[in-house]
Short mmCIF file of C-alpha atoms in Angstrom, two decimals:
data_model
loop_
_atom_site.label_atom_id
_atom_site.label_comp_id
_atom_site.label_asym_id
_atom_site.label_seq_id
_atom_site.Cartn_x
_atom_site.Cartn_y
_atom_site.Cartn_z
CA MET A 1417 266.52 -2.16 32.34
CA ARG A 1418 264.93 -3.99 29.42
CA VAL A 1419 266.96 -3.66 26.23
CA ASP A 1420 264.95 -2.73 23.13
CA PHE A 1421 266.04 -5.29 20.53
CA ALA A 1422 264.30 -3.53 17.63
CA ALA A 1423 265.93 -0.20 18.50
CA ILE A 1424 269.41 -1.73 18.61
CA VAL A 1425 268.82 -3.49 15.29
CA LYS A 1426 267.74 -0.16 13.80
CA ASN A 1427 270.95 1.51 14.98
CA GLU A 1428 273.05 -1.24 13.40
CA MET A 1429 271.11 -1.14 10.15
CA ASP A 1430 271.35 2.66 9.92
CA ALA A 1431 275.14 2.32 10.14
CA SER A 1432 275.32 -0.47 7.54
CA SER A 1433 275.42 -0.57 3.75
CA PHE A 1434 272.13 -2.48 3.49
CA SER A 1435 269.28 -0.81 1.64
CA HIS A 1436 266.39 -1.91 3.87
CA TYR A 1437 265.53 -4.52 6.46
CA GLY A 1438 262.80 -5.96 8.67
CA LEU A 1439 262.23 -8.21 11.69
CA THR A 1440 259.72 -11.04 11.70
CA PRO A 1441 258.87 -14.14 13.73
CA LEU A 1442 260.26 -17.34 12.21
CA GLU A 1443 257.26 -19.41 11.16
CA LYS A 1444 256.14 -21.77 8.40
CA PRO A 1445 256.39 -19.97 5.03
CA LEU A 1446 253.14 -18.57 3.71
CA SER A 1447 253.92 -19.86 0.21
CA MET A 1448 254.97 -23.39 1.16
CA ASP A 1449 252.01 -25.11 -0.46
CA VAL A 1450 252.53 -23.15 -3.68
CA TYR A 1451 256.21 -24.10 -3.63
CA ARG A 1452 255.46 -27.81 -3.21
CA GLU A 1453 252.94 -27.66 -6.07
CA TRP A 1454 255.55 -25.93 -8.28
CA ILE A 1455 258.02 -28.72 -7.53
CA ALA A 1456 255.41 -31.43 -8.13
CA GLU A 1457 254.72 -29.97 -11.57
CA GLY A 1458 258.41 -30.31 -12.44
CA HIS A 1459 258.99 -26.62 -13.04
CA HIS A 1460 262.35 -26.74 -11.21
CA GLY A 1461 263.94 -28.74 -14.03
CA SER A 1462 267.26 -30.30 -13.10
CA MET A 1463 267.57 -28.33 -9.84
CA GLN A 1464 266.85 -31.36 -7.68
CA TYR A 1465 268.17 -29.62 -4.57
CA LEU A 1466 265.06 -27.44 -4.61
CA ALA A 1467 262.95 -30.56 -4.08
CA ASP A 1468 265.38 -32.19 -1.67
CA HIS A 1469 265.36 -29.17 0.65
CA ALA A 1470 261.57 -28.66 0.68
CA ASP A 1471 261.08 -30.12 4.16
CA ILE A 1472 263.77 -27.86 5.63
CA LYS A 1473 262.23 -24.85 3.91
CA ALA A 1474 258.88 -25.75 5.46
CA GLU A 1475 260.46 -25.68 8.92
CA PRO A 1476 263.28 -23.10 8.92
CA ARG A 1477 264.06 -23.84 12.56
CA ARG A 1478 265.72 -27.04 11.35
CA LEU A 1479 268.59 -24.80 10.31
CA ALA A 1480 268.74 -23.08 13.68
CA PRO A 1481 266.78 -24.99 16.37
CA ARG A 1482 266.92 -22.11 18.87
CA ALA A 1483 265.82 -19.46 16.39
CA VAL A 1484 262.43 -17.82 16.87
CA SER A 1485 262.79 -14.74 14.68
CA ALA A 1486 264.65 -13.38 11.68
CA LEU A 1487 266.35 -10.14 10.74
CA VAL A 1488 265.96 -9.96 6.96
CA VAL A 1489 268.14 -7.53 5.05
CA ALA A 1490 268.42 -6.36 1.45
CA LYS A 1491 271.44 -4.96 -0.39
CA SER A 1492 271.24 -3.36 -3.81
CA TYR A 1493 273.30 -4.97 -6.57
CA PHE A 1494 272.89 -2.18 -9.11
CA PRO A 1495 275.42 -0.72 -9.45
CA HIS A 1496 277.24 -3.81 -8.24
CA PRO A 1497 278.66 -3.33 -4.73
CA TYR A 1498 281.53 -5.77 -5.28
CA SER A 1499 282.50 -4.84 -8.81
CA THR A 1500 285.84 -6.11 -10.12
CA GLU A 1501 287.02 -6.47 -13.70
CA GLU A 1502 288.43 -9.91 -12.90
CA SER A 1503 284.94 -11.23 -12.10
CA ARG A 1504 283.25 -10.44 -15.39
CA ILE A 1505 283.54 -10.23 -19.17
CA PRO A 1506 282.16 -6.75 -19.97
CA SER A 1507 281.43 -7.42 -23.64
CA LEU A 1508 279.18 -10.40 -22.89
CA ARG A 1509 275.64 -9.67 -21.72
CA THR A 1510 275.39 -10.83 -18.14
CA ALA A 1511 272.73 -10.53 -15.45
CA LEU A 1512 273.29 -7.47 -13.27
CA TYR A 1513 273.75 -9.50 -10.08
CA ALA A 1514 276.70 -11.32 -11.68
CA GLN A 1515 278.62 -8.25 -12.84
CA GLY A 1516 281.05 -8.40 -9.96
CA GLU A 1517 282.50 -10.71 -7.34
CA ASP A 1518 280.26 -13.53 -6.13
CA TYR A 1519 278.13 -11.82 -3.49
CA HIS A 1520 278.10 -14.89 -1.25
CA PHE A 1521 281.62 -14.04 -0.06
CA ARG A 1522 281.32 -10.42 1.03
CA PHE A 1523 277.58 -10.21 1.64
CA LYS A 1524 277.86 -13.06 4.14
CA ALA A 1525 280.78 -11.27 5.80
CA GLU A 1526 278.71 -8.09 6.12
CA LEU A 1527 275.89 -10.07 7.72
CA GLU A 1528 278.39 -11.64 10.11
CA ALA A 1529 279.67 -8.19 11.11
CA VAL A 1530 276.16 -7.17 12.15
CA ALA A 1531 275.58 -10.49 13.89
CA GLU A 1532 278.80 -10.10 15.87
CA LYS A 1533 277.66 -6.72 17.21
CA LEU A 1534 274.30 -8.19 18.19
CA ARG A 1535 276.00 -11.12 19.92
CA ALA A 1536 278.02 -8.62 21.96
CA ARG A 1537 274.80 -6.94 23.14
CA PHE A 1538 272.75 -10.10 23.63
CA THR A 1539 275.29 -12.59 24.93
CA GLU A 1540 272.78 -15.32 25.72
CA ASP A 1541 271.27 -15.34 22.24
CA GLU A 1542 272.21 -16.99 18.97
CA PHE A 1543 272.61 -15.11 15.68
CA LEU A 1544 273.20 -17.21 12.55
CA CYS A 1545 273.71 -15.72 9.09
CA PHE A 1546 272.41 -17.11 5.81
CA THR A 1547 272.27 -16.08 2.16
CA ASP A 1548 270.39 -17.78 -0.65
CA SER A 1549 272.84 -20.70 -0.56
CA ALA A 1550 270.85 -21.97 2.45
CA PRO A 1551 267.47 -23.75 2.10
CA ILE A 1552 265.26 -20.82 3.12
CA LEU A 1553 262.31 -19.42 1.19
CA GLU A 1554 263.89 -16.00 1.46
CA ARG A 1555 261.38 -13.97 -0.55
CA ASP A 1556 258.58 -15.38 1.60
CA LEU A 1557 260.48 -14.43 4.75
CA ALA A 1558 261.33 -11.00 3.33
CA TYR A 1559 257.67 -10.39 2.49
CA ARG A 1560 256.72 -11.18 6.08
CA ALA A 1561 259.43 -8.80 7.27
CA GLY A 1562 257.97 -5.97 5.17
CA LEU A 1563 260.74 -5.72 2.55
CA GLY A 1564 258.39 -5.79 -0.43
CA TRP A 1565 255.64 -7.66 -2.22
CA ILE A 1566 255.98 -10.63 -4.58
CA GLY A 1567 255.64 -9.27 -8.10
CA LYS A 1568 254.17 -10.97 -11.13
CA ASN A 1569 257.75 -11.78 -12.21
CA THR A 1570 258.15 -13.67 -8.87
CA CYS A 1571 260.73 -11.13 -7.62
CA LEU A 1572 260.38 -9.22 -4.36
CA ILE A 1573 259.61 -5.58 -5.20
CA HIS A 1574 259.85 -2.54 -2.92
CA PRO A 1575 258.00 0.64 -3.98
CA ASP A 1576 261.13 2.79 -3.50
CA LYS A 1577 263.97 0.30 -3.92
CA GLY A 1578 262.70 -1.73 -6.87
CA SER A 1579 263.81 -5.38 -7.00
CA LEU A 1580 267.52 -5.31 -7.84
CA PHE A 1581 268.79 -6.40 -4.45
CA PHE A 1582 270.24 -9.41 -2.65
CA ILE A 1583 268.39 -10.83 0.36
CA GLY A 1584 270.06 -12.23 3.47
CA GLN A 1585 268.89 -13.40 6.87
CA ILE A 1586 270.13 -13.46 10.43
CA LEU A 1587 268.15 -16.09 12.32
CA THR A 1588 268.13 -15.48 16.05
CA SER A 1589 266.92 -16.89 19.32
CA ARG A 1590 266.00 -13.34 20.33
CA SER A 1591 262.25 -12.90 20.04
CA THR A 1592 260.65 -9.92 18.38
CA THR A 1593 257.27 -8.40 19.04
CA GLN A 1594 257.51 -6.22 15.96
CA GLU A 1595 254.31 -6.20 13.94
CA ASN A 1596 254.79 -5.80 10.19
CA THR A 1597 252.11 -4.64 7.82
CA PRO A 1598 252.88 -6.40 4.54
CA ILE A 1599 253.62 -4.00 1.72
CA LYS A 1600 250.65 -3.78 -0.58
CA ASP A 1601 250.86 -5.44 -3.98
CA PHE A 1602 251.34 -2.56 -6.41
CA CYS A 1603 251.61 -4.61 -9.61
CA GLY A 1604 248.01 -3.78 -10.38
CA THR A 1605 247.03 -4.53 -13.97
CA CYS A 1606 250.61 -4.19 -15.24
CA ASP A 1607 251.92 -7.28 -17.04
CA ARG A 1608 255.04 -5.88 -18.70
CA CYS A 1609 257.25 -8.62 -17.26
CA ILE A 1610 255.01 -11.36 -18.61
CA ARG A 1611 254.81 -9.83 -22.08
CA ALA A 1612 258.51 -8.99 -22.24
CA CYS A 1613 259.88 -12.45 -21.42
CA PRO A 1614 261.33 -13.74 -24.72
CA THR A 1615 260.67 -17.38 -23.87
CA GLY A 1616 257.29 -17.07 -22.12
CA ALA A 1617 258.74 -18.38 -18.85
CA ILE A 1618 256.24 -16.46 -16.72
CA VAL A 1619 253.24 -18.59 -17.60
CA GLU A 1620 250.92 -16.68 -15.29
CA PRO A 1621 251.31 -13.98 -12.64
CA ARG A 1622 253.81 -15.18 -9.99
CA LYS A 1623 254.47 -18.49 -11.69
CA LEU A 1624 257.79 -18.86 -13.48
CA VAL A 1625 258.66 -22.13 -15.19
CA ALA A 1626 262.41 -22.56 -14.83
CA THR A 1627 262.67 -24.87 -17.84
CA LYS A 1628 261.55 -21.98 -20.06
CA CYS A 1629 263.81 -19.38 -18.44
CA ILE A 1630 266.98 -18.01 -20.07
CA ALA A 1631 268.67 -17.75 -16.67
CA TYR A 1632 268.04 -21.44 -15.99
CA TRP A 1633 269.46 -22.57 -19.31
CA THR A 1634 272.56 -20.34 -19.15
CA ILE A 1635 273.38 -20.93 -15.46
CA GLU A 1636 271.81 -24.01 -13.88
CA ALA A 1637 271.04 -26.48 -16.65
CA PRO A 1638 273.66 -29.17 -17.34
CA THR A 1639 272.72 -29.35 -21.02
CA ALA A 1640 271.90 -26.97 -23.86
CA ALA A 1641 268.35 -25.71 -24.25
CA PRO A 1642 265.99 -27.26 -26.80
CA VAL A 1643 266.52 -25.79 -30.27
CA GLY A 1644 263.13 -24.08 -30.37
CA LEU A 1645 263.90 -22.29 -27.12
CA ARG A 1646 267.56 -21.37 -27.60
CA THR A 1647 266.73 -19.29 -30.67
CA LYS A 1648 264.87 -16.88 -28.37
CA PHE A 1649 267.82 -16.14 -26.08
CA GLY A 1650 269.02 -13.11 -27.98
CA ASP A 1651 272.44 -11.90 -26.82
CA TRP A 1652 272.26 -13.19 -23.24
CA PHE A 1653 275.43 -15.02 -22.21
CA PHE A 1654 274.75 -15.57 -18.49
CA GLY A 1655 271.39 -15.04 -16.83
CA CYS A 1656 268.68 -12.58 -17.84
CA ASP A 1657 267.22 -9.41 -16.31
CA ILE A 1658 264.42 -8.54 -18.73
CA CYS A 1659 261.51 -9.27 -16.38
CA GLN A 1660 263.10 -6.85 -13.90
CA THR A 1661 264.42 -4.11 -16.17
CA VAL A 1662 261.00 -3.62 -17.81
CA CYS A 1663 259.35 -3.26 -14.38
CA PRO A 1664 257.98 0.26 -13.75
CA TRP A 1665 259.10 0.06 -10.11
CA ASN A 1666 262.72 -0.41 -11.16
CA GLU A 1667 262.31 2.41 -13.67
CA LYS A 1668 261.10 4.55 -10.76
CA ALA A 1669 264.06 3.55 -8.59
CA TYR A 1670 266.83 3.79 -11.20
CA GLY A 1671 265.51 5.91 -14.06
CA LYS A 1672 263.40 5.03 -17.07
CA ASP A 1673 266.03 5.71 -19.75
CA LEU A 1674 268.70 3.65 -18.01
CA LEU A 1675 266.42 0.68 -17.37
CA ARG A 1676 265.05 0.68 -20.92
CA SER A 1677 268.59 0.69 -22.30
CA LEU A 1678 269.30 -2.41 -20.21
CA SER A 1679 266.21 -4.14 -21.60
CA ARG A 1680 267.40 -3.84 -25.21
CA GLU A 1681 270.06 -5.96 -26.89
CA GLN A 1682 273.53 -4.66 -26.14
CA ALA A 1683 276.52 -3.89 -28.39
CA PRO A 1684 277.88 -6.95 -30.23
CA PRO A 1685 280.20 -9.04 -28.03
CA ASP A 1686 283.95 -8.96 -28.51
CA SER A 1687 284.91 -11.98 -30.60
CA GLU A 1688 288.19 -12.23 -28.69
CA ASP A 1689 286.30 -12.81 -25.43
CA LEU A 1690 284.32 -15.67 -26.93
CA LYS A 1691 287.44 -17.09 -28.56
CA TRP A 1692 289.28 -17.01 -25.23
CA ILE A 1693 286.48 -18.95 -23.52
CA LEU A 1694 286.42 -21.64 -26.20
CA ASN A 1695 290.20 -21.96 -26.38
CA SER A 1696 290.74 -22.10 -22.60
CA SER A 1697 290.87 -25.34 -20.65
CA ASN A 1698 288.23 -26.06 -18.04
CA ASN A 1699 290.81 -25.55 -15.31
CA GLU A 1700 291.86 -22.19 -16.74
CA LEU A 1701 288.26 -20.98 -16.74
CA ALA A 1702 287.70 -22.28 -13.22
CA ARG A 1703 290.75 -20.35 -11.99
CA ALA A 1704 289.81 -17.19 -13.88
CA PHE A 1705 286.30 -17.09 -12.42
CA GLN A 1706 286.86 -18.70 -9.03
CA ARG A 1707 285.35 -15.69 -7.22
CA SER A 1708 282.76 -14.86 -9.88
CA PRO A 1709 279.12 -15.97 -10.14
CA LEU A 1710 279.96 -17.01 -13.71
CA ILE A 1711 281.55 -20.22 -12.49
CA ARG A 1712 278.10 -21.32 -11.31
CA ALA A 1713 277.59 -22.46 -14.92
CA ARG A 1714 280.88 -24.40 -14.70
CA ALA A 1715 283.50 -24.20 -17.43
CA ARG A 1716 281.50 -26.48 -19.72
CA GLY A 1717 278.43 -24.28 -19.30
CA LEU A 1718 280.41 -21.13 -20.17
CA LYS A 1719 281.65 -22.79 -23.35
CA ARG A 1720 278.12 -23.91 -24.18
CA ASN A 1721 276.90 -20.35 -23.69
CA ALA A 1722 279.69 -18.97 -25.86
CA ILE A 1723 278.75 -21.36 -28.69
CA GLN A 1724 275.09 -20.43 -28.22
CA ILE A 1725 275.94 -16.73 -28.62
CA ILE A 1726 278.09 -17.38 -31.70
CA GLY A 1727 275.28 -19.27 -33.39
CA GLN A 1728 272.52 -16.92 -32.30
CA LEU A 1729 274.37 -13.76 -33.38
CA LYS A 1730 275.98 -15.41 -36.42
CA ILE A 1731 279.57 -14.48 -35.55
CA LEU A 1732 281.15 -15.96 -38.66
CA ASP A 1733 284.82 -15.40 -37.80
CA LEU A 1734 284.53 -17.82 -34.87
CA ARG A 1735 283.54 -20.77 -37.01
CA PRO A 1736 286.91 -22.55 -36.40
CA GLU A 1737 286.46 -22.33 -32.63
CA VAL A 1738 282.99 -23.84 -32.91
CA GLU A 1739 284.20 -26.61 -35.21
CA SER A 1740 286.87 -27.58 -32.68
CA HIS A 1741 284.09 -28.66 -30.29
CA LEU A 1742 282.13 -30.89 -32.67
CA ASP A 1743 283.56 -34.06 -31.16
CA ASP A 1744 283.03 -32.98 -27.55
CA PRO A 1745 280.47 -35.39 -25.99
CA HIS A 1746 278.82 -32.52 -24.11
CA LEU A 1747 279.14 -29.65 -26.58
CA GLY A 1748 278.99 -31.42 -29.93
CA GLU A 1749 275.25 -30.99 -30.43
CA ILE A 1750 275.16 -27.26 -29.81
CA ALA A 1751 278.34 -26.80 -31.85
CA SER A 1752 276.67 -28.58 -34.76
CA TRP A 1753 273.60 -26.40 -34.35
CA ALA A 1754 275.68 -23.22 -34.24
CA LEU A 1755 277.45 -24.17 -37.46
CA THR A 1756 274.09 -24.46 -39.21
CA GLN A 1757 273.41 -20.86 -38.15
CA LEU A 1758 276.76 -19.74 -39.60
CA THR A 1759 276.13 -21.02 -43.15
#
């Protein structure tokens, strides 16, 4: 008797903690040409790996030569599914995805649990799990699988689930005949995300320039942002959610009042938290955040962000901590800038 792959996948997904999923053939990404143009224009900044992996992204079967289809899954990160106090600093404004344990650990394990059940049913087939640490154009693949449309803020948006979710993939040698009707683009004439971005990083619908983005400068960039840009960061310490929290589809999914409260500046940070970051050694910070997304910025980046916040919010009682970094070859410039803000 022929086994219905799609039906078995549905049973596994219904029993899982994932919010929604889809199956799709594994083919060349629809947005590959746009991606290459974005790279050519230098909008990826210092993230050279995005350029280096372009050829693999164009041919996802390089990652899994036997794979012919993909099971694409989404998991909501608001509220955070892996929340732990050890993985965050509550008083510092942090992107919602990072307010808990690094999702790569447990999300990948959850994907593997599903894959293991599928391997038991389809013993001749291959099932390989990937998160966004792998060179896959995941939003493109998720769009093809029917998980949402690409919004003007470049995020994948679902009409009922919003956009606050992780995306993962299980690439498989098991073929699928499932036909997906792409979810219609419901952004319409709305441009809230574009207008709300403090730094103007969304230069046109569906085109985000990383080198203007708060998340880039507080997570990925090895240096401090240009002075004219850093003054627009507000109270963000790590990442930024504004282009998502102002989205009407997230307001629909999570509630207008809650989302609008997240879009506004938060309560002033605890000076003791910032002091602890600046007084800790790099090794101490690495140990403290070893399972947190915060360590993506590296210890030096966390100190840079702390100094940025002190200068931006004019936290005068931390002047001594800022002064102690004036001679640091990596942090001296931003420390000097912050001191000018504290006069």
